GROMACS .gro file of C-alpha atoms in nm:
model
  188
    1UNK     CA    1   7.824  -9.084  -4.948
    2UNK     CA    2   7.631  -9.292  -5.182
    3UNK     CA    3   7.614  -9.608  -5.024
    4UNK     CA    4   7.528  -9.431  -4.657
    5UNK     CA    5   7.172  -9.407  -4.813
    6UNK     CA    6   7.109  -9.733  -4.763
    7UNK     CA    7   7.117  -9.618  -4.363
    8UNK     CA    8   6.805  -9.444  -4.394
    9UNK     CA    9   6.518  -9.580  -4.169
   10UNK     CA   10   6.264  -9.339  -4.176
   11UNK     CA   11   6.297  -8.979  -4.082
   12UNK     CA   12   6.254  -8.721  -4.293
   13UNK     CA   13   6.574  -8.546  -4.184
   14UNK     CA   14   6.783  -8.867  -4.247
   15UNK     CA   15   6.776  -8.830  -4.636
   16UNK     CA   16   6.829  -8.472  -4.548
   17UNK     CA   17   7.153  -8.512  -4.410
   18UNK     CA   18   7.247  -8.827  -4.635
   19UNK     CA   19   7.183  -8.639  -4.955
   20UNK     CA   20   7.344  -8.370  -4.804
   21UNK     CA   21   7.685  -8.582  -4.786
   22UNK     CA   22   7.583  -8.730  -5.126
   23UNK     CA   23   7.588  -8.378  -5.296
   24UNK     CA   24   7.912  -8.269  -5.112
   25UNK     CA   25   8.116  -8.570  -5.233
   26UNK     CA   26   7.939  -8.564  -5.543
   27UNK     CA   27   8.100  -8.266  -5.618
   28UNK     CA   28   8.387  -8.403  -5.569
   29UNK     CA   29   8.411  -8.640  -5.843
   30UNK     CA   30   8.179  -8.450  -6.057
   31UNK     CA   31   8.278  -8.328  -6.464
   32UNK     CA   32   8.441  -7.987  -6.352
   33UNK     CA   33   8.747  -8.149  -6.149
   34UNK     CA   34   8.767  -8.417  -6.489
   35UNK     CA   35   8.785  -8.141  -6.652
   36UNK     CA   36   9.070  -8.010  -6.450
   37UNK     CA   37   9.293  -8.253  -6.556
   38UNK     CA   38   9.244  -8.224  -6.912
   39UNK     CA   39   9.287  -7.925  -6.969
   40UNK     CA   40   9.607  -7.967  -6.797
   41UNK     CA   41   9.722  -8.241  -7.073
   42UNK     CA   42   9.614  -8.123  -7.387
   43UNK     CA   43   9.679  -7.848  -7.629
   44UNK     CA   44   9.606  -7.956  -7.985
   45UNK     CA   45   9.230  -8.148  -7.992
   46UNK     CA   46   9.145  -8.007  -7.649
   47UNK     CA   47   8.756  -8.015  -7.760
   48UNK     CA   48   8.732  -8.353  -7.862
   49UNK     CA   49   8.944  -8.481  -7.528
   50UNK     CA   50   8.717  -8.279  -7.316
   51UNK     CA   51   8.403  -8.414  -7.493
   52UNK     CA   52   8.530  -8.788  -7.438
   53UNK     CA   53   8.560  -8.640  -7.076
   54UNK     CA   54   8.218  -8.503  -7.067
   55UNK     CA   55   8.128  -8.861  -7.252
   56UNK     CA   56   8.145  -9.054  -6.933
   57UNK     CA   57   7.884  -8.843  -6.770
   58UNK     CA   58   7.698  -9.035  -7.083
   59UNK     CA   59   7.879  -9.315  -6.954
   60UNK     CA   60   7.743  -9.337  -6.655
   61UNK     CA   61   7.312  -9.241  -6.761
   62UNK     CA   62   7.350  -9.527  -6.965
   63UNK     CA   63   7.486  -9.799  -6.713
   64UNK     CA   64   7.371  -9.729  -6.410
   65UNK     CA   65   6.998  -9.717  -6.453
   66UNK     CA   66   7.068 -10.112  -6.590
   67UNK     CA   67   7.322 -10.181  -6.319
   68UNK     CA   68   7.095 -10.038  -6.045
   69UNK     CA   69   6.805 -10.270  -6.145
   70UNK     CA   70   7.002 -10.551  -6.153
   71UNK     CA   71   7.103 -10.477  -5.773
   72UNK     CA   72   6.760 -10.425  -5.686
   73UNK     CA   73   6.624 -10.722  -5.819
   74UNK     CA   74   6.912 -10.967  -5.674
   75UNK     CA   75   7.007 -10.752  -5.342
   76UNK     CA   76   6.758 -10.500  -5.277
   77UNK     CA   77   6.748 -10.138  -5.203
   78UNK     CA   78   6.964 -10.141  -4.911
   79UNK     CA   79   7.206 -10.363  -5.082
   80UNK     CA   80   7.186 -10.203  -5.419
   81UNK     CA   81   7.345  -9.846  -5.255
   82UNK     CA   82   7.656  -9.974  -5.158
   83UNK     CA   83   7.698 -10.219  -5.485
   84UNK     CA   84   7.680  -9.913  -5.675
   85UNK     CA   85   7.864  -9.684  -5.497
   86UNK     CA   86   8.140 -10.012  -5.474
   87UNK     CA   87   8.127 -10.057  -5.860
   88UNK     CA   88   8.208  -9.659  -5.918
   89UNK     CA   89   8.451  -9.693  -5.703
   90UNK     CA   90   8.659  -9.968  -5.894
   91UNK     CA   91   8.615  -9.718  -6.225
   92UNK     CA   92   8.653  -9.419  -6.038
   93UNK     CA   93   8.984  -9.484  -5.768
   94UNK     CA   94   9.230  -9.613  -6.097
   95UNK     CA   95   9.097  -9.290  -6.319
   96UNK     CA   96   9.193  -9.056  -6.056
   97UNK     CA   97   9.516  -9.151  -5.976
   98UNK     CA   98   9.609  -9.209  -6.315
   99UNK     CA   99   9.459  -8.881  -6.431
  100UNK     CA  100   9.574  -8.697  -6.147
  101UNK     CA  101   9.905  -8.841  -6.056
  102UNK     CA  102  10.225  -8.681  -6.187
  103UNK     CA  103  10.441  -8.902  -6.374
  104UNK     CA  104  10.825  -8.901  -6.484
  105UNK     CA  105  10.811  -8.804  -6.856
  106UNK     CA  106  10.403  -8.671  -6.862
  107UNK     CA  107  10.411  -8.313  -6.920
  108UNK     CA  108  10.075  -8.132  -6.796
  109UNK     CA  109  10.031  -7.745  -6.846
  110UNK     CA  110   9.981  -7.499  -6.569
  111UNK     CA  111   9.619  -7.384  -6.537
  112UNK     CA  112   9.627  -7.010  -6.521
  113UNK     CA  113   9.652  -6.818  -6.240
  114UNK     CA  114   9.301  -6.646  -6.128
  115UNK     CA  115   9.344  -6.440  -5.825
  116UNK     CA  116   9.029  -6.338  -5.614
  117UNK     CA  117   9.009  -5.984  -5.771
  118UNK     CA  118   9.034  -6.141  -6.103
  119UNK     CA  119   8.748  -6.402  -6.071
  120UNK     CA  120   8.528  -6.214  -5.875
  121UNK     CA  121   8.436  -5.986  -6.170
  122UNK     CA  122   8.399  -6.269  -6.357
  123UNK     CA  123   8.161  -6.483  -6.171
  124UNK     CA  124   7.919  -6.150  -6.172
  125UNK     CA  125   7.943  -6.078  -6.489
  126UNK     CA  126   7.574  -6.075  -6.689
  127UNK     CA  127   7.712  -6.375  -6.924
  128UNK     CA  128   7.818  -6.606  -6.594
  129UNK     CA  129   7.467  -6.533  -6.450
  130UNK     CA  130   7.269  -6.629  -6.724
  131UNK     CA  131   7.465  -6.931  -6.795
  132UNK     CA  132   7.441  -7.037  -6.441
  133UNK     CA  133   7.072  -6.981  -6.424
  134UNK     CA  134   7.052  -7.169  -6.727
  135UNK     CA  135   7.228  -7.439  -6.642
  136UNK     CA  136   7.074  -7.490  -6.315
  137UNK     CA  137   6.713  -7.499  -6.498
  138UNK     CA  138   6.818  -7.763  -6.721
  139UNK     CA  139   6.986  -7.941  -6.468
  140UNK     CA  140   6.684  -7.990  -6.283
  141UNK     CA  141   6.477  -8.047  -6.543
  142UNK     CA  142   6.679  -8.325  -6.690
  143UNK     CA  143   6.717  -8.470  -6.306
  144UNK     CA  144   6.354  -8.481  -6.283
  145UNK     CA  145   6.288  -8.662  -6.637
  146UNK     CA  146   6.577  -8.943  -6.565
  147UNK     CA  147   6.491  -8.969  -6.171
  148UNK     CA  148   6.135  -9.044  -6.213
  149UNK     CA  149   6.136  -9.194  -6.578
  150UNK     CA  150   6.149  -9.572  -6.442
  151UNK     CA  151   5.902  -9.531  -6.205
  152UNK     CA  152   5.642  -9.377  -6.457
  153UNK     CA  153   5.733  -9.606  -6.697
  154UNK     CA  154   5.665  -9.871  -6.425
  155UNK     CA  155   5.345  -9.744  -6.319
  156UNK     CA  156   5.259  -9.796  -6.710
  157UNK     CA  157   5.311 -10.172  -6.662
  158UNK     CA  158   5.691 -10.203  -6.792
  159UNK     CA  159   5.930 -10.435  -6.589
  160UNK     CA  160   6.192 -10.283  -6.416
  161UNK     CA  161   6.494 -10.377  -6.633
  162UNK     CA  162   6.299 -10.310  -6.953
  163UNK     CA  163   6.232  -9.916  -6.766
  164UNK     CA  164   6.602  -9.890  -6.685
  165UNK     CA  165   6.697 -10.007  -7.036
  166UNK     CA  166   6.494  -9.707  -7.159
  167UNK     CA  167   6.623  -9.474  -6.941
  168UNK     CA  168   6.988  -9.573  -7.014
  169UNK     CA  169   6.936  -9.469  -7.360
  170UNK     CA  170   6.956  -9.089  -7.237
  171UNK     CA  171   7.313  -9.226  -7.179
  172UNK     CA  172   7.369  -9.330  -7.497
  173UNK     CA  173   7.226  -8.980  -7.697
  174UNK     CA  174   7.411  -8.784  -7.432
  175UNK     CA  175   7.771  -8.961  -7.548
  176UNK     CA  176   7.687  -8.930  -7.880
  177UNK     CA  177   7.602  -8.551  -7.847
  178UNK     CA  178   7.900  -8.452  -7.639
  179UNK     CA  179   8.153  -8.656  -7.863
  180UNK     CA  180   8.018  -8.437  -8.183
  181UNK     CA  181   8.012  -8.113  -7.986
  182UNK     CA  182   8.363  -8.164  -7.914
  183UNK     CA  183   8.446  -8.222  -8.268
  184UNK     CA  184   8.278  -7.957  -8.361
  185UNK     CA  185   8.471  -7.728  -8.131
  186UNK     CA  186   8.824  -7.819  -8.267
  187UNK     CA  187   8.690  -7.746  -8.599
  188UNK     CA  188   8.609  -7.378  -8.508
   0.00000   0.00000   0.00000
C-alpha cells in the first residue's frame, strides 16, 4: 500500500484512493494486532512485554524519518516509497510469522471470548468514548507535528538529513516513555 504512492501522477483523487489502501493495510500491521500476540504469550511482566511492543512504534519515528531522507536524496520520491515500504517489509514478514506462528513446545493463552452482546456495551460505554475521542485528538495532533516537522524545519534553512535527524528523536522519547510506562504497570 505504501509503495503504490509512488504511482501518483497528479489527480487529486489518486492520493485519495492510495491513502485509502495505505490506511487499510496500515491497520493491518498496526500496534493493536502486536498487541494480539502478546498478550497471548505472557502472564507474569505482561506490561513491560507490551511496552517493548508498543517500543517499536518508537522504533520506527526514529528510523524512518533518517531512512526516508536517505532514499530521497539517492533515489527520489518515487523511488524512496517502495525502498521503504521494501525495508519494513524485511523487519516486518520474519516478526509476523515468528510472532504469529504456532510452534511445537510455545504455549500461548486463549484471548477471551467477547461475543457481540458482550462488546457492544462496551464499545458505548462513556469511558470507551472519551478514550477514543481522546485518542483520536492526539493522534492527529502528533501526525501533524511529525508529518510537517521536516518541512518547517526545512523552510528554516536546515538540510534534509539534519530535519529528519530531529524528527527521529520523537522516536527515541517515545521508546523511552513506553518502556517506563510498562514498568511502571507491572509494578502496580
Amino acid at each position: 500500500g505504501f509503495s503504490l504512492l509512488a504511482l501518483v501522477n497528479g489527480p487529486l483523487w489518486q492520493w485519495v484512493a492510495l491513502c485509502s489502501v495505505q490506511a487499510l493495510f496500515g491497520a493491518l500491521i498496526g500496534p493493536t494486532v502486536w498487541v494480539k500476540a502478546v498478550i497471548g504469550r505472557f502472564t507474569a511482566s505482561r506490561g513491560a512485554a507490551l511496552a517493548v511492543v508498543m517500543a517499536g512504534v518508537g522504533v520506527g519515528a526514529a528510523v524512518w524519518p533518517v531512512l526516508a531522507a536517505s532514499y530521497l536524496q539517492t533515489l527520489g520520491w518515487r523511488g524512496a516509497f517502495p525502498a521503504l515500504a521494501l525495508s519494513g517489509g524485511i523487519i516486518v514478514l520474519p516478526l509476523t510469522y515468528w510472532l504469529f506462528h504456532e510452534t511445537p513446545g510455545r504455549a500461548t493463552q486463549a484471548a477471551p471470548d467477547l461475543s457481540r452482546s458482550a462488546l457492544w456495551p462496551l464499545l458505548r460505554s462513556r469511558a470507551f468514548v472519551f478514550l477514543a475521542v481522546a485518542g483520536s485528538i492526539y493522534k492527529a495532533a502528533t501526525f501533524g507535528l511529525t508529518l510537517h516537522l521536516v518541512p518547517v524545519l526545512q523552510g528554516k534553512g536546515m538540510s534534509l538529513t539534519d530535519a529528519a535527524a530531529i524528527a527521529g528523536m520523537f522516536g527515541i522519547f517515545g521508546i523511552a516513555g513506553r518502556l517506563a510506562t510498562g514498568i511502571l504497570l507491572d509494578l502496580l
